[in-house]
CSV table of C-alpha atoms in Angstrom, one decimal:
chain,number,residue,atom,x,y,z
A,164,UNK,CA,58.6,18.3,-7.3
A,165,UNK,CA,57.6,21.2,-4.8
A,166,UNK,CA,55.6,23.1,-7.0
A,167,UNK,CA,53.9,20.0,-8.4
A,168,UNK,CA,53.3,19.3,-4.8
A,169,UNK,CA,51.8,23.0,-4.1
A,170,UNK,CA,50.1,22.8,-6.5
A,171,UNK,CA,47.4,20.0,-5.0
A,172,UNK,CA,47.4,20.4,-1.3
A,173,UNK,CA,44.2,22.4,0.5
A,174,UNK,CA,44.3,23.4,3.8
A,175,UNK,CA,42.3,20.6,6.3
A,176,UNK,CA,39.0,22.0,8.5
A,177,UNK,CA,39.4,20.2,11.4
A,178,UNK,CA,36.3,21.0,12.0
A,179,UNK,CA,35.3,19.7,8.2
A,180,UNK,CA,36.7,16.1,8.9
A,181,UNK,CA,34.9,15.8,12.5
A,182,UNK,CA,31.2,15.8,10.5
A,183,UNK,CA,32.4,13.5,8.0
A,184,UNK,CA,33.5,11.4,10.2
A,185,UNK,CA,30.4,11.5,11.7
A,186,UNK,CA,28.4,11.1,8.7
A,187,UNK,CA,30.1,8.2,7.4
A,188,UNK,CA,29.6,6.6,11.5
A,189,UNK,CA,26.0,7.6,11.1
A,190,UNK,CA,25.4,5.3,7.8
A,191,UNK,CA,28.3,3.0,7.5
A,192,UNK,CA,27.9,1.9,11.3
A,193,UNK,CA,23.6,0.5,11.3
A,194,UNK,CA,24.9,-0.9,7.7
A,195,UNK,CA,27.7,-4.0,9.5
A,196,UNK,CA,25.6,-3.6,12.3
A,197,UNK,CA,24.6,-7.6,12.2
A,198,UNK,CA,27.4,-8.5,10.6
A,199,UNK,CA,29.2,-6.9,14.4
A,200,UNK,CA,27.5,-9.1,16.0
A,201,UNK,CA,27.7,-12.6,13.4
A,202,UNK,CA,23.8,-12.5,12.7
A,203,UNK,CA,23.0,-14.2,9.2
A,204,UNK,CA,21.1,-10.7,7.2
A,205,UNK,CA,19.8,-9.5,4.3
A,206,UNK,CA,23.0,-6.8,2.5
A,207,UNK,CA,22.1,-3.7,4.0
A,208,UNK,CA,22.4,-2.7,0.1
A,209,UNK,CA,20.2,-4.5,-0.9
A,210,UNK,CA,17.5,-3.6,2.2
A,211,UNK,CA,17.7,0.2,0.4
A,212,UNK,CA,17.3,-0.9,-2.6
A,213,UNK,CA,14.2,-2.3,-1.6
A,214,UNK,CA,12.9,0.2,1.3
A,215,UNK,CA,13.6,3.2,-1.4
A,216,UNK,CA,11.5,0.7,-4.0
A,217,UNK,CA,8.6,0.9,-1.2
A,218,UNK,CA,8.5,4.2,-1.4
A,219,UNK,CA,7.6,4.7,-4.6
A,220,UNK,CA,5.2,2.1,-4.7
A,221,UNK,CA,7.5,-0.5,-7.3
A,222,UNK,CA,6.9,-3.6,-5.0
A,223,UNK,CA,5.0,-3.8,-1.8
A,224,UNK,CA,5.7,-3.7,1.6
A,225,UNK,CA,4.9,-7.4,2.1
A,226,UNK,CA,6.9,-8.5,-1.3
A,227,UNK,CA,10.0,-6.2,0.3
A,228,UNK,CA,9.6,-9.0,3.9
A,229,UNK,CA,9.3,-11.5,1.4
A,230,UNK,CA,11.7,-11.1,0.0
A,231,UNK,CA,13.9,-10.6,3.0
A,232,UNK,CA,12.1,-14.1,4.2
A,233,UNK,CA,13.4,-16.3,1.4
A,234,UNK,CA,17.4,-14.4,1.4
A,235,UNK,CA,16.7,-16.3,5.2
A,236,UNK,CA,16.5,-18.8,4.0
A,237,UNK,CA,18.2,-22.1,6.2
A,238,UNK,CA,18.0,-19.7,8.8
A,239,UNK,CA,15.4,-19.8,11.9
A,240,UNK,CA,15.6,-15.7,12.6
A,241,UNK,CA,17.8,-12.8,11.0
A,242,UNK,CA,18.9,-9.4,10.6
A,243,UNK,CA,17.5,-6.8,8.1
A,244,UNK,CA,17.3,-3.4,7.2
A,245,UNK,CA,14.4,-1.0,6.9
A,246,UNK,CA,16.4,2.3,5.5
A,247,UNK,CA,19.5,2.5,7.5
A,248,UNK,CA,18.0,1.1,10.6
A,249,UNK,CA,18.2,-2.5,12.0
A,250,UNK,CA,15.4,-5.1,11.4
A,251,UNK,CA,14.9,-8.8,13.2
A,252,UNK,CA,13.3,-10.7,10.3
A,253,UNK,CA,12.1,-14.2,12.2
A,254,UNK,CA,10.8,-17.0,9.7
A,255,UNK,CA,10.7,-20.0,12.4
A,256,UNK,CA,6.7,-20.1,13.7
A,257,UNK,CA,8.0,-22.0,16.9
A,258,UNK,CA,10.1,-19.0,17.6
A,259,UNK,CA,6.9,-16.6,17.2
A,260,UNK,CA,5.4,-18.8,19.8
A,261,UNK,CA,8.4,-18.2,22.4
A,262,UNK,CA,9.5,-14.4,20.9
A,263,UNK,CA,6.0,-13.5,21.7
A,264,UNK,CA,4.1,-15.2,24.1
A,265,UNK,CA,6.8,-16.5,26.0
A,266,UNK,CA,9.3,-12.7,25.7
A,267,UNK,CA,5.6,-11.1,25.7
A,268,UNK,CA,7.1,-7.7,27.6
A,269,UNK,CA,9.7,-7.4,25.2
A,270,UNK,CA,7.2,-7.1,22.2
A,271,UNK,CA,4.1,-5.9,23.4
A,272,UNK,CA,4.2,-2.9,21.1
A,273,UNK,CA,2.8,-2.7,17.4
A,274,UNK,CA,4.4,0.8,16.6
A,275,UNK,CA,6.3,3.4,18.7
A,276,UNK,CA,3.7,5.1,21.3
A,277,UNK,CA,1.8,7.8,19.0
A,278,UNK,CA,1.3,11.1,20.5
A,279,UNK,CA,-2.8,11.2,21.2
A,280,UNK,CA,-3.0,14.9,20.9
A,281,UNK,CA,-1.9,15.3,17.3
A,282,UNK,CA,-4.0,12.9,16.4
A,283,UNK,CA,-7.3,12.0,16.2
A,284,UNK,CA,-6.9,8.2,15.7
A,285,UNK,CA,-3.9,7.4,17.2
A,286,UNK,CA,-5.6,5.8,20.2
A,287,UNK,CA,-6.1,2.7,18.8
A,288,UNK,CA,-5.2,-0.6,19.4
A,289,UNK,CA,-2.4,-1.3,17.3
A,290,UNK,CA,-1.1,2.2,17.7
A,291,UNK,CA,-1.5,2.7,21.5
A,292,UNK,CA,1.3,0.5,23.8
A,293,UNK,CA,2.8,-0.5,27.0
A,294,UNK,CA,0.3,-0.1,30.1
A,295,UNK,CA,-2.6,2.5,27.9
A,296,UNK,CA,-2.7,-0.6,25.7
A,297,UNK,CA,-3.4,-2.5,27.6
A,298,UNK,CA,-6.2,-0.5,29.8
A,299,UNK,CA,-7.6,0.0,26.2
A,300,UNK,CA,-7.6,-2.9,25.1
A,301,UNK,CA,-9.3,-4.6,29.1
A,302,UNK,CA,-12.0,-2.0,28.9
A,303,UNK,CA,-12.8,-2.6,24.3
A,304,UNK,CA,-11.9,-6.7,24.3
A,305,UNK,CA,-16.2,-6.4,25.8
A,306,UNK,CA,-17.5,-5.2,23.3
A,307,UNK,CA,-15.3,-7.1,20.2
A,308,UNK,CA,-17.2,-10.1,22.1
A,309,UNK,CA,-19.0,-13.2,20.2
A,310,UNK,CA,-22.0,-11.5,22.0
A,311,UNK,CA,-21.2,-8.0,20.5
A,312,UNK,CA,-21.5,-10.6,16.7
A,313,UNK,CA,-24.5,-12.2,17.5
A,314,UNK,CA,-25.8,-8.7,18.4
A,315,UNK,CA,-24.4,-7.3,15.1
A,316,UNK,CA,-26.0,-11.1,13.4
A,317,UNK,CA,-29.1,-9.4,11.8
A,318,UNK,CA,-27.5,-6.1,11.3
A,319,UNK,CA,-25.4,-8.9,9.5
A,320,UNK,CA,-27.9,-10.6,7.8
A,321,UNK,CA,-29.5,-7.5,6.3
A,322,UNK,CA,-26.6,-6.5,3.9
A,323,UNK,CA,-26.2,-10.0,2.8
A,324,UNK,CA,-30.2,-10.2,1.7
A,325,UNK,CA,-29.6,-6.8,0.2
A,326,UNK,CA,-25.6,-8.1,-1.8
A,327,UNK,CA,-28.6,-11.2,-2.9
A,328,UNK,CA,-30.9,-8.9,-4.5
A,329,UNK,CA,-28.5,-6.9,-6.3
A,330,UNK,CA,-26.4,-10.0,-8.0
A,331,UNK,CA,-29.6,-10.6,-9.1
A,332,UNK,CA,-30.1,-7.0,-10.2
A,333,UNK,CA,-26.9,-7.6,-12.0
A,334,UNK,CA,-27.0,-10.4,-13.8
A,335,UNK,CA,-31.6,-10.5,-14.7
A,336,UNK,CA,-32.4,-14.2,-16.4
A,337,UNK,CA,-28.7,-13.7,-18.5
A,338,UNK,CA,-27.3,-17.2,-17.4
A,339,UNK,CA,-24.2,-15.3,-17.6
A,340,UNK,CA,-22.7,-12.3,-16.4
A,341,UNK,CA,-19.1,-10.6,-16.2
A,342,UNK,CA,-18.9,-9.2,-12.7
A,343,UNK,CA,-16.0,-7.3,-11.1
A,344,UNK,CA,-15.9,-9.7,-8.2
A,345,UNK,CA,-13.1,-7.1,-6.0
A,346,UNK,CA,-15.6,-3.7,-6.1
A,347,UNK,CA,-18.7,-6.1,-5.5
A,348,UNK,CA,-17.3,-7.4,-2.3
A,349,UNK,CA,-15.4,-4.0,-1.5
A,350,UNK,CA,-18.5,-2.2,-1.8
A,351,UNK,CA,-20.7,-4.6,0.6
A,352,UNK,CA,-17.7,-5.0,3.1
A,353,UNK,CA,-18.3,-1.1,3.4
A,354,UNK,CA,-22.4,-1.4,3.9
A,355,UNK,CA,-21.2,-3.7,6.2
A,356,UNK,CA,-18.7,-1.9,7.8
A,357,UNK,CA,-20.7,1.4,8.1
A,358,UNK,CA,-23.7,-0.2,8.8
A,359,UNK,CA,-22.4,-2.9,12.2
A,360,UNK,CA,-19.1,0.3,13.1
A,361,UNK,CA,-21.3,3.4,13.3
A,362,UNK,CA,-25.1,2.6,12.3
A,363,UNK,CA,-24.7,4.6,8.8
A,364,UNK,CA,-26.9,3.4,5.6
A,365,UNK,CA,-23.7,3.9,2.5
A,366,UNK,CA,-26.2,2.1,0.1
A,367,UNK,CA,-22.7,1.2,-1.7
A,368,UNK,CA,-23.9,-1.6,-3.6
A,369,UNK,CA,-26.8,0.1,-4.5
A,370,UNK,CA,-25.3,3.7,-5.3
A,371,UNK,CA,-21.2,3.3,-4.7
A,372,UNK,CA,-20.7,7.3,-6.5
A,373,UNK,CA,-22.8,8.8,-3.9
A,374,UNK,CA,-21.4,6.8,-0.5
A,375,UNK,CA,-20.3,9.6,1.0
A,376,UNK,CA,-18.5,7.3,3.3
A,377,UNK,CA,-16.2,5.0,0.9
A,378,UNK,CA,-13.6,7.9,-0.3
A,379,UNK,CA,-12.2,7.8,3.7
A,380,UNK,CA,-11.7,4.6,4.5
A,381,UNK,CA,-10.1,4.2,1.4
A,382,UNK,CA,-7.9,6.7,1.9
A,383,UNK,CA,-8.3,5.3,5.4
A,384,UNK,CA,-6.6,2.0,3.9
A,385,UNK,CA,-5.3,2.8,1.3
A,386,UNK,CA,-1.4,4.2,0.1
A,387,UNK,CA,-0.4,6.7,-1.6
A,388,UNK,CA,1.8,8.6,-1.8
A,389,UNK,CA,0.8,11.1,1.4
A,390,UNK,CA,1.4,7.4,2.9
A,391,UNK,CA,4.6,6.4,0.6
A,392,UNK,CA,6.9,9.6,2.3
A,393,UNK,CA,5.1,9.7,5.1
A,394,UNK,CA,6.3,6.5,6.1
A,395,UNK,CA,9.9,6.2,4.0
A,396,UNK,CA,9.9,9.4,7.3
A,397,UNK,CA,9.0,7.3,10.0
A,398,UNK,CA,11.8,4.9,8.7
A,399,UNK,CA,14.7,7.5,9.2
A,400,UNK,CA,12.8,7.9,12.9
A,401,UNK,CA,9.6,7.5,14.2
A,402,UNK,CA,8.8,10.5,15.3
A,403,UNK,CA,10.1,12.9,12.1
A,404,UNK,CA,7.0,13.5,10.1
A,405,UNK,CA,5.2,14.1,14.0
A,406,UNK,CA,8.2,17.1,14.8
A,407,UNK,CA,7.1,18.2,11.1
A,408,UNK,CA,3.9,18.1,11.0
A,409,UNK,CA,3.4,16.2,8.0
A,410,UNK,CA,0.5,13.3,8.9
A,411,UNK,CA,0.3,10.3,6.9
A,412,UNK,CA,-3.7,10.8,6.1
A,413,UNK,CA,-5.3,14.4,5.1
A,414,UNK,CA,-7.3,16.2,7.8
A,415,UNK,CA,-10.8,15.7,6.4
A,416,UNK,CA,-9.7,12.0,7.4
A,417,UNK,CA,-9.6,12.3,10.9
A,418,UNK,CA,-12.6,14.9,11.1
A,419,UNK,CA,-14.6,13.0,9.4
A,420,UNK,CA,-14.1,9.8,11.4
A,421,UNK,CA,-14.2,12.5,14.9
A,422,UNK,CA,-17.2,13.6,13.5
A,423,UNK,CA,-18.6,10.5,13.4
A,424,UNK,CA,-17.5,10.1,17.0
A,425,UNK,CA,-19.4,13.4,18.1
A,426,UNK,CA,-22.1,12.3,16.8
A,427,UNK,CA,-22.3,9.0,18.2
A,428,UNK,CA,-21.3,10.7,21.5
A,429,UNK,CA,-24.4,13.6,21.1
A,430,UNK,CA,-27.4,10.1,21.1
A,431,UNK,CA,-30.2,10.1,23.1
A,432,UNK,CA,-31.1,6.6,25.1
A,433,UNK,CA,-33.4,7.6,23.3
A,434,UNK,CA,-32.0,7.3,19.6
A,435,UNK,CA,-29.4,4.5,20.5
A,436,UNK,CA,-32.5,2.3,21.4
A,437,UNK,CA,-32.8,1.1,18.4
A,438,UNK,CA,-29.5,0.7,17.5
A,439,UNK,CA,-27.4,-2.6,16.7
A,440,UNK,CA,-23.3,-1.3,16.1
A,441,UNK,CA,-20.4,-1.1,17.7
A,442,UNK,CA,-19.9,3.4,18.2
A,443,UNK,CA,-23.2,2.2,20.0
A,444,UNK,CA,-21.7,-0.1,22.1
A,445,UNK,CA,-17.8,2.5,22.3
A,446,UNK,CA,-20.5,5.1,24.0
A,447,UNK,CA,-22.0,3.0,26.3
A,448,UNK,CA,-19.3,2.0,27.9
A,449,UNK,CA,-18.2,5.4,27.6
A,450,UNK,CA,-21.7,6.3,29.9
A,451,UNK,CA,-21.0,3.2,32.6
A,452,UNK,CA,-17.0,4.4,33.0
A,453,UNK,CA,-18.5,7.7,33.7
A,454,UNK,CA,-20.8,6.4,36.4
A,455,UNK,CA,-18.3,4.2,37.3
A,456,UNK,CA,-16.3,7.4,38.5
A,457,UNK,CA,-18.8,9.2,39.7
A,458,UNK,CA,-20.1,6.7,43.0
A,459,UNK,CA,-17.1,5.3,43.3
A,460,UNK,CA,-16.0,4.8,47.4
A,461,UNK,CA,-13.8,2.7,49.4
A,462,UNK,CA,-13.0,-0.2,47.6
A,463,UNK,CA,-15.0,1.2,43.9
A,464,UNK,CA,-11.4,2.8,41.6
A,465,UNK,CA,-9.7,5.4,42.2
A,466,UNK,CA,-10.8,8.5,41.5
A,467,UNK,CA,-7.0,10.3,40.0
A,468,UNK,CA,-7.6,7.0,37.5
A,469,UNK,CA,-6.9,8.3,33.6
A,470,UNK,CA,-10.2,7.8,31.7
A,471,UNK,CA,-10.3,4.9,28.9
A,472,UNK,CA,-12.8,6.0,26.6
A,473,UNK,CA,-12.2,9.2,26.1
A,474,UNK,CA,-13.5,11.2,22.4
A,475,UNK,CA,-10.3,9.9,20.7
A,476,UNK,CA,-10.2,6.9,22.0
A,477,UNK,CA,-13.5,6.1,20.6
A,478,UNK,CA,-12.4,7.9,17.6
A,479,UNK,CA,-9.1,5.9,17.3
A,480,UNK,CA,-10.9,2.3,17.6
A,481,UNK,CA,-13.7,2.9,14.8
A,482,UNK,CA,-11.3,4.1,12.7
A,483,UNK,CA,-9.3,1.1,12.4
A,484,UNK,CA,-12.4,0.0,12.6
A,485,UNK,CA,-13.5,1.5,9.4
A,486,UNK,CA,-9.9,1.2,7.8
A,487,UNK,CA,-8.9,-3.3,9.0
A,488,UNK,CA,-12.6,-4.1,7.9
A,489,UNK,CA,-13.2,-2.9,4.3
A,490,UNK,CA,-9.8,-3.7,2.1
A,491,UNK,CA,-9.0,-7.4,4.5
A,492,UNK,CA,-13.5,-8.2,4.1
A,493,UNK,CA,-13.0,-7.5,-0.1
A,494,UNK,CA,-9.7,-9.5,-0.4
A,495,UNK,CA,-10.4,-12.2,1.2
A,496,UNK,CA,-13.9,-12.5,-0.8
A,497,UNK,CA,-12.6,-11.5,-3.2
A,498,UNK,CA,-9.7,-14.8,-3.5
A,499,UNK,CA,-12.2,-17.3,-2.3
A,500,UNK,CA,-13.9,-16.4,-5.4
A,501,UNK,CA,-11.8,-16.8,-7.0
A,502,UNK,CA,-10.5,-20.3,-6.0
A,503,UNK,CA,-14.6,-21.9,-5.7
A,504,UNK,CA,-14.8,-20.2,-9.5
A,505,UNK,CA,-11.9,-22.6,-10.9
A,506,UNK,CA,-12.8,-25.5,-8.7
A,507,UNK,CA,-16.6,-26.4,-9.0
A,508,UNK,CA,-16.8,-29.4,-6.8
A,509,UNK,CA,-15.5,-27.2,-4.4
A,510,UNK,CA,-18.2,-24.8,-5.0
A,511,UNK,CA,-20.9,-27.9,-5.0
A,512,UNK,CA,-19.8,-29.5,-1.4
A,513,UNK,CA,-20.5,-25.3,-0.6
A,514,UNK,CA,-23.6,-25.9,-1.6
A,515,UNK,CA,-24.9,-29.3,-0.1
A,516,UNK,CA,-23.7,-28.4,3.1
A,517,UNK,CA,-25.6,-24.8,3.0
A,518,UNK,CA,-28.6,-27.2,1.8
A,519,UNK,CA,-28.4,-30.1,4.9
A,520,UNK,CA,-28.2,-27.3,7.0
A,521,UNK,CA,-32.0,-25.9,5.5
A,522,UNK,CA,-33.4,-29.3,5.6
A,523,UNK,CA,-32.1,-30.5,9.2
A,524,UNK,CA,-33.4,-27.0,10.6
A,525,UNK,CA,-36.1,-26.4,8.7
A,526,UNK,CA,-35.8,-22.7,7.8
A,527,UNK,CA,-33.2,-20.5,6.3
A,528,UNK,CA,-29.5,-20.0,8.2
A,529,UNK,CA,-28.8,-18.4,11.3
A,530,UNK,CA,-26.3,-17.3,14.0
A,531,UNK,CA,-25.6,-20.6,16.1
A,532,UNK,CA,-25.6,-22.4,12.1
A,533,UNK,CA,-23.1,-20.8,11.2
A,534,UNK,CA,-20.2,-22.9,13.7
A,535,UNK,CA,-21.5,-26.2,12.3
A,536,UNK,CA,-21.1,-24.9,8.5
A,537,UNK,CA,-17.0,-27.3,8.9
A,538,UNK,CA,-16.2,-27.3,5.8
A,539,UNK,CA,-17.3,-23.2,4.3
A,540,UNK,CA,-15.2,-23.0,7.5
A,541,UNK,CA,-12.0,-25.0,6.1
A,542,UNK,CA,-12.7,-22.9,2.2
A,543,UNK,CA,-12.3,-19.7,4.4
A,544,UNK,CA,-9.2,-20.9,6.3
A,545,UNK,CA,-7.8,-22.2,2.9
A,546,UNK,CA,-8.1,-18.4,1.4
A,547,UNK,CA,-6.8,-16.8,5.0
A,548,UNK,CA,-3.3,-19.5,4.1
A,549,UNK,CA,-3.0,-18.5,0.7
A,550,UNK,CA,-3.7,-14.9,0.6
A,551,UNK,CA,-3.9,-14.5,4.3
A,552,UNK,CA,-5.4,-10.4,5.1
A,553,UNK,CA,-2.3,-9.5,6.3
A,554,UNK,CA,0.9,-10.4,5.0
A,555,UNK,CA,2.8,-9.6,8.2
A,556,UNK,CA,3.1,-8.7,12.0
A,557,UNK,CA,5.6,-6.5,13.2
A,558,UNK,CA,6.0,-5.6,16.9
A,559,UNK,CA,8.0,-3.2,18.6
A,560,UNK,CA,11.4,-4.5,20.9
A,561,UNK,CA,10.5,-1.9,24.1
A,562,UNK,CA,13.1,-3.3,26.4
A,563,UNK,CA,16.2,-5.6,25.4
A,564,UNK,CA,16.3,-9.1,24.9
A,565,UNK,CA,18.7,-12.1,25.0
A,566,UNK,CA,18.2,-13.7,22.0
A,567,UNK,CA,18.2,-17.5,23.4
A,568,UNK,CA,21.6,-19.6,23.1
A,569,UNK,CA,23.8,-16.7,21.7
A,570,UNK,CA,24.7,-13.3,23.3
A,571,UNK,CA,22.9,-11.2,21.0
A,572,UNK,CA,20.4,-8.6,22.5
A,573,UNK,CA,18.1,-7.4,20.6
A,574,UNK,CA,17.7,-3.5,21.4
A,575,UNK,CA,15.0,-1.8,22.5
A,576,UNK,CA,12.9,-0.4,19.8
A,577,UNK,CA,14.2,-2.9,17.2
A,578,UNK,CA,11.6,-3.9,15.2
A,579,UNK,CA,10.5,-7.5,14.1
A,580,UNK,CA,8.9,-8.9,11.4
A,581,UNK,CA,7.0,-11.9,10.5
A,582,UNK,CA,6.2,-12.8,7.1
A,583,UNK,CA,3.6,-14.8,7.3
A,584,UNK,CA,3.1,-15.2,4.0
A,585,UNK,CA,6.4,-16.4,3.2
A,586,UNK,CA,5.4,-18.9,5.9
A,587,UNK,CA,1.8,-20.0,4.5
A,588,UNK,CA,3.6,-20.7,1.5
A,589,UNK,CA,6.6,-22.7,2.4
A,590,UNK,CA,6.4,-26.4,2.0
A,591,UNK,CA,8.0,-27.2,5.7
A,592,UNK,CA,4.4,-26.7,6.7
A,593,UNK,CA,1.9,-27.2,4.3
A,594,UNK,CA,2.4,-28.9,1.8
A,595,UNK,CA,1.9,-28.1,-2.1
A,596,UNK,CA,2.0,-24.9,-0.7
A,597,UNK,CA,0.4,-23.4,-3.5
A,598,UNK,CA,-2.3,-26.0,-4.5
A,599,UNK,CA,-5.7,-24.5,-2.8
A,600,UNK,CA,-7.0,-27.5,-0.9
A,601,UNK,CA,-9.2,-26.9,2.1
A,602,UNK,CA,-9.1,-30.0,3.7
A,603,UNK,CA,-6.0,-29.3,5.7
A,604,UNK,CA,-8.3,-27.9,8.0
A,605,UNK,CA,-10.0,-30.9,8.2
A,606,UNK,CA,-11.2,-32.7,11.3
A,607,UNK,CA,-8.5,-35.9,10.3
A,608,UNK,CA,-6.3,-32.6,8.6
A,609,UNK,CA,-5.6,-30.0,11.5
A,610,UNK,CA,-3.8,-31.6,14.1
A,611,UNK,CA,-1.1,-31.2,10.8
A,612,UNK,CA,-0.7,-27.5,10.9
A,613,UNK,CA,1.5,-25.0,12.5
A,614,UNK,CA,-1.1,-23.3,15.1
A,615,UNK,CA,-0.7,-19.8,15.9
A,616,UNK,CA,0.0,-18.0,12.4
A,617,UNK,CA,-3.5,-18.5,10.3
């Protein structure tokens, strides 16, 4: 018996036991995070599987959040996991307003604060946080004002006329023609972004194969193996990609946007005079900031105040403009065309509204007329309801937040997600959610809609 016992015995190293216990605690404790707090949650193993599926690109991030949203049905909020890290899922629109508006001081950042020195595109409004975000937002917001849109309307109008000419060339005299709407919408969006963002004539509609900006902008927004691996690393630790120098985008992307920015900064006043683009506005804001700093007096800004319009900030804002403007515009236009192609009566109402406006004014539609095209606005709103441009919202808890009516505290650095797609497709808020119905947004029905997530 002693011989049998001895044959199965082995020395136990206390150091190895300590390492094993530490590893078990590292993985096991986070995976029981929500259960220990008595919060409804999605199974940790299920969340790990979903996260890996997103990394392997067999599932989109939107789909993962939609599944987690449905798994928490019956609860206004719940817990989930992004790999091993606890996250919060908000399901109730009223709670969304309460947490993100009233509790703004706790959830004002979108992502962990970036290192602006390590990336030329880190200085955009979605990446910045805290006081830096507030300072940049205050000075950049005027560039997104209605006056700026009016200023750029002529440029937008020129791109629209080019799209009309392109359709005439493609269709010719044919009564029927097959068109790749997504590709055409993306090329049109590329022309608009190039002209409005950086004053570049891309000619993506006319010659998409030789559009220099197209592959760069597509990589900024697109999901590649590189971006998937970088995202997985951030799930392990937000700073891990920076620590091992594995950025989400290739160096060529940052170099391209930085070159565009420098080109804008080097333009003379005479060169900028005839331009109508976003980069021009940012460059002029930078010069105004410099002038104010030079002329500051007793009642002016402090000489020690950090400048907002640095080259990296301008590059980051331009990069955000490029990435947000391409895919979102192309997808929204494509889905809108898809829906009205299946409902000719909606097409006719849109056409009749435009014709009535032209007859009333005796001219082509201008900027001021757009806000009067109420039915077309309803169609666009319903498209964004059924096919939201960004299917989810995210925030980072910047300081501990006590969940109302509970003793549970959302800890600092916990990620918060809201699946806008799931809420838009919830029959509780939108009856017959899969039906495309622009009348939801009519003057008679608009008050029935839960505000804040459209």
